[in-house]
Amino acid sequence: MSDAIKIDIWSDIACPWCYIGKRKLEYGIAEYEGDEGAVPVEIEYHSFELSPDTPVDFHGSHEEFLATKGFPPEQIGPMLERVTGIAASVGLDYDYGNLKHANTVLAHQLIHYAKARGMQLEAKERLLKAYFVDGRQVGTIDGLADLAVELGFDRDDVVRSLSSDEYLADVRADQQTAIAYGIQGVPFFVVDGKYGVSGAQDPATFAQVLRQVTDEKTEVGA
């Protein structure tokens, strides 16, 4: 059996659990790939905006941003400390002190731009790292163009694409599919088109789902 397993992932650049979930999925895939009967795993990311009303460039701290979303101020510090600790457990060095809040719709367009050129996974990783680790600007055309150059893309062409909303329709199509699936929070993983996994689950959970799908494909092909 050689049929690959497809994993469709809805996530947002500004979602801390999405980056953590990405790492846990990667660890789970690595565990699964150690199995004798493992098959290739293909990943495709889809756009989801957790906070589409966020300004292009929010001038304020992360704590101030969360306060505008209704989080009790006394709970914000402990919550961020917990998330930072979980991120560190999977090798991610979150830096909330330098994080620059931004609207992510242009970042999603850049990921679609990269997808059309066979670089979606690299772009997704770079943008998540830029946001949560490097404190880079991911909401403006200039900021995104700078990051795109690091990925090997032509800066002028990226500026052209983002300025014209070339991939905005693709972003909206992803969002409509999420609505059709009933996805209300991210990360959300759809494995082989039929199993939904919500949240940043442990690597073993992802590995087990992949094994289950592999078993089912083997039975069908028998």
Short mmCIF file of C-alpha atoms in Angstrom, two decimals:
data_model
loop_
_atom_site.label_atom_id
_atom_site.label_comp_id
_atom_site.label_asym_id
_atom_site.label_seq_id
_atom_site.Cartn_x
_atom_site.Cartn_y
_atom_site.Cartn_z
CA MET A 1 0.00 0.00 0.00
CA SER A 2 1.43 3.38 -1.00
CA ASP A 3 -1.50 5.77 -0.64
CA ALA A 4 -0.44 8.82 1.34
CA ILE A 5 -2.42 10.10 4.31
CA LYS A 6 -3.55 13.69 3.87
CA ILE A 7 -3.79 16.02 6.86
CA ASP A 8 -5.63 19.31 6.35
CA ILE A 9 -4.93 21.86 9.07
CA TRP A 10 -6.86 25.02 9.87
CA SER A 11 -4.78 27.45 11.91
CA ASP A 12 -3.86 31.09 12.39
CA ILE A 13 -0.46 32.76 12.54
CA ALA A 14 -1.49 34.57 15.73
CA CYS A 15 -2.58 31.38 17.53
CA PRO A 16 -0.08 30.15 20.15
CA TRP A 17 -1.64 26.68 20.24
CA CYS A 18 -1.33 26.41 16.45
CA TYR A 19 2.47 26.60 16.61
CA ILE A 20 2.54 24.20 19.56
CA GLY A 21 0.13 21.89 17.71
CA LYS A 22 2.32 22.03 14.62
CA ARG A 23 5.31 20.79 16.60
CA LYS A 24 3.32 18.08 18.34
CA LEU A 25 1.96 16.88 15.01
CA GLU A 26 5.48 16.76 13.59
CA TYR A 27 6.63 14.70 16.57
CA GLY A 28 3.62 12.42 16.15
CA ILE A 29 4.37 11.92 12.46
CA ALA A 30 7.99 11.12 13.30
CA GLU A 31 6.81 8.51 15.79
CA TYR A 32 4.41 7.03 13.24
CA GLU A 33 7.08 6.94 10.53
CA GLY A 34 9.01 4.48 12.70
CA ASP A 35 6.27 1.90 12.13
CA GLU A 36 6.92 -0.88 9.63
CA GLY A 37 3.73 -0.21 7.70
CA ALA A 38 3.88 3.60 7.73
CA VAL A 39 2.88 5.45 4.57
CA PRO A 40 3.78 9.01 3.50
CA VAL A 41 1.94 11.87 5.20
CA GLU A 42 0.98 14.99 3.26
CA ILE A 43 0.13 18.25 5.02
CA GLU A 44 -1.84 21.22 3.73
CA TYR A 45 -2.57 24.33 5.76
CA HIS A 46 -5.78 26.34 5.52
CA SER A 47 -6.56 29.88 6.62
CA PHE A 48 -8.43 30.71 9.79
CA GLU A 49 -8.60 34.15 11.45
CA LEU A 50 -9.07 34.00 15.19
CA SER A 51 -9.44 37.76 15.49
CA PRO A 52 -10.22 39.31 12.09
CA ASP A 53 -10.99 42.68 13.69
CA THR A 54 -7.40 43.07 14.92
CA PRO A 55 -5.76 46.25 13.54
CA VAL A 56 -2.99 45.85 10.98
CA ASP A 57 -0.54 47.02 13.63
CA PHE A 58 -1.83 47.00 17.21
CA HIS A 59 0.14 49.49 19.29
CA GLY A 60 0.25 47.97 22.73
CA SER A 61 1.48 45.01 24.72
CA HIS A 62 0.17 41.49 24.45
CA GLU A 63 -1.39 41.90 27.88
CA GLU A 64 -3.19 45.03 26.72
CA PHE A 65 -4.45 43.25 23.62
CA LEU A 66 -5.83 40.35 25.63
CA ALA A 67 -7.51 42.81 27.98
CA THR A 68 -9.38 44.29 25.00
CA LYS A 69 -10.67 40.77 24.31
CA GLY A 70 -12.19 40.50 27.77
CA PHE A 71 -9.54 38.49 29.58
CA PRO A 72 -9.37 39.43 33.30
CA PRO A 73 -6.07 41.28 33.83
CA GLU A 74 -5.13 39.19 36.87
CA GLN A 75 -5.37 35.99 34.81
CA ILE A 76 -3.31 37.12 31.82
CA GLY A 77 0.15 36.80 33.38
CA PRO A 78 -0.29 33.25 34.68
CA MET A 79 -1.95 32.22 31.41
CA LEU A 80 0.96 33.50 29.30
CA GLU A 81 3.44 31.85 31.63
CA ARG A 82 1.65 28.53 31.21
CA VAL A 83 1.55 28.80 27.42
CA THR A 84 5.22 29.80 27.29
CA GLY A 85 6.09 26.75 29.37
CA ILE A 86 4.14 24.39 27.13
CA ALA A 87 5.76 25.95 24.06
CA ALA A 88 9.20 25.45 25.60
CA SER A 89 8.39 21.77 26.17
CA VAL A 90 8.25 21.30 22.39
CA GLY A 91 11.29 23.45 21.65
CA LEU A 92 9.61 26.81 20.99
CA ASP A 93 10.96 29.94 22.68
CA TYR A 94 7.93 32.26 22.80
CA ASP A 95 8.76 35.91 23.44
CA TYR A 96 5.53 37.67 24.40
CA GLY A 97 7.45 40.77 25.46
CA ASN A 98 8.42 41.54 21.86
CA LEU A 99 5.34 40.14 20.11
CA LYS A 100 3.77 42.53 17.61
CA HIS A 101 0.03 42.02 17.31
CA ALA A 102 -1.28 42.27 13.78
CA ASN A 103 -4.16 41.38 11.53
CA THR A 104 -3.22 38.10 9.84
CA VAL A 105 -5.21 38.18 6.60
CA LEU A 106 -2.17 39.26 4.56
CA ALA A 107 -0.03 36.58 6.21
CA HIS A 108 -2.57 33.99 5.11
CA GLN A 109 -2.36 35.36 1.58
CA LEU A 110 1.42 34.99 1.67
CA ILE A 111 1.03 31.35 2.71
CA HIS A 112 -1.21 30.79 -0.31
CA TYR A 113 1.38 32.58 -2.47
CA ALA A 114 4.00 30.18 -1.14
CA LYS A 115 1.69 27.19 -1.61
CA ALA A 116 1.33 28.01 -5.31
CA ARG A 117 5.13 27.80 -5.51
CA GLY A 118 5.58 24.60 -3.52
CA MET A 119 6.75 26.36 -0.33
CA GLN A 120 3.68 26.39 1.90
CA LEU A 121 5.13 24.44 4.81
CA GLU A 122 8.28 26.58 4.88
CA ALA A 123 6.24 29.79 4.81
CA LYS A 124 3.94 28.64 7.60
CA GLU A 125 6.89 27.78 9.84
CA ARG A 126 8.69 31.06 9.10
CA LEU A 127 5.64 33.21 9.82
CA LEU A 128 4.83 31.44 13.09
CA LYS A 129 8.44 31.81 14.23
CA ALA A 130 8.48 35.43 13.13
CA TYR A 131 5.42 36.19 15.21
CA PHE A 132 5.95 34.22 18.40
CA VAL A 133 9.75 33.99 18.63
CA ASP A 134 11.34 36.79 16.62
CA GLY A 135 8.94 39.65 17.33
CA ARG A 136 8.64 40.47 13.63
CA GLN A 137 5.82 42.33 11.91
CA VAL A 138 3.50 39.92 10.07
CA GLY A 139 0.60 42.27 9.36
CA THR A 140 2.04 44.68 6.82
CA ILE A 141 3.06 44.19 3.21
CA ASP A 142 6.58 45.44 3.91
CA GLY A 143 7.04 43.16 6.91
CA LEU A 144 5.76 40.13 5.06
CA ALA A 145 7.82 40.94 1.96
CA ASP A 146 10.95 41.00 4.12
CA LEU A 147 10.12 37.54 5.45
CA ALA A 148 9.30 36.29 1.96
CA VAL A 149 12.76 37.30 0.76
CA GLU A 150 14.23 35.08 3.49
CA LEU A 151 12.29 32.22 1.91
CA GLY A 152 13.82 32.97 -1.48
CA PHE A 153 10.89 34.79 -3.07
CA ASP A 154 11.16 37.92 -5.21
CA ARG A 155 10.26 40.89 -3.04
CA ASP A 156 8.65 42.96 -5.79
CA ASP A 157 6.44 40.06 -6.86
CA VAL A 158 5.34 39.44 -3.28
CA VAL A 159 4.48 43.13 -2.88
CA ARG A 160 2.51 42.96 -6.13
CA SER A 161 0.60 39.89 -4.99
CA LEU A 162 -0.25 41.20 -1.52
CA SER A 163 -1.12 44.69 -2.79
CA SER A 164 -3.61 43.24 -5.26
CA ASP A 165 -5.12 40.71 -2.81
CA GLU A 166 -4.22 38.04 -5.35
CA TYR A 167 -4.94 35.18 -2.94
CA LEU A 168 -7.66 36.74 -0.80
CA ALA A 169 -10.32 34.60 -2.48
CA ASP A 170 -8.36 31.48 -1.50
CA VAL A 171 -8.19 32.66 2.11
CA ARG A 172 -11.95 33.22 2.15
CA ALA A 173 -12.55 29.82 0.56
CA ASP A 174 -10.58 28.18 3.38
CA GLN A 175 -12.65 30.07 5.92
CA GLN A 176 -15.91 29.02 4.28
CA THR A 177 -14.81 25.38 4.37
CA ALA A 178 -14.06 25.77 8.08
CA ILE A 179 -17.60 27.05 8.60
CA ALA A 180 -18.98 24.10 6.62
CA TYR A 181 -17.00 21.71 8.84
CA GLY A 182 -18.23 23.48 11.95
CA ILE A 183 -14.70 24.48 12.99
CA GLN A 184 -14.88 27.19 15.64
CA GLY A 185 -11.40 26.98 17.13
CA VAL A 186 -7.90 26.18 15.93
CA PRO A 187 -5.72 24.31 15.43
CA PHE A 188 -8.06 21.82 13.84
CA PHE A 189 -6.75 18.79 11.96
CA VAL A 190 -8.73 16.73 9.44
CA VAL A 191 -7.00 13.41 8.86
CA ASP A 192 -7.70 11.52 5.64
CA GLY A 193 -10.81 13.61 5.08
CA LYS A 194 -12.79 11.93 7.84
CA TYR A 195 -11.21 12.21 11.30
CA GLY A 196 -11.21 15.55 13.09
CA VAL A 197 -8.64 16.28 15.79
CA SER A 198 -9.14 19.50 17.72
CA GLY A 199 -6.40 21.31 19.58
CA ALA A 200 -2.71 20.80 20.25
CA GLN A 201 -2.94 17.12 21.16
CA ASP A 202 -0.02 15.02 22.35
CA PRO A 203 2.22 13.49 19.66
CA ALA A 204 1.04 10.02 20.65
CA THR A 205 -2.54 11.00 19.80
CA PHE A 206 -1.56 12.05 16.29
CA ALA A 207 0.52 8.90 15.84
CA GLN A 208 -2.42 6.74 16.93
CA VAL A 209 -4.82 8.40 14.47
CA LEU A 210 -2.32 7.85 11.66
CA ARG A 211 -2.00 4.19 12.65
CA GLN A 212 -5.77 3.79 12.67
CA VAL A 213 -6.07 5.31 9.20
CA THR A 214 -3.25 3.08 7.95
CA ASP A 215 -4.99 -0.01 9.33
CA GLU A 216 -8.23 0.98 7.65
CA LYS A 217 -6.50 1.58 4.31
CA THR A 218 -4.81 -1.80 4.61
CA GLU A 219 -8.13 -3.53 5.25
CA VAL A 220 -9.76 -1.81 2.28
CA GLY A 221 -6.84 -2.77 0.03
CA ALA A 222 -6.74 -6.35 1.24
#
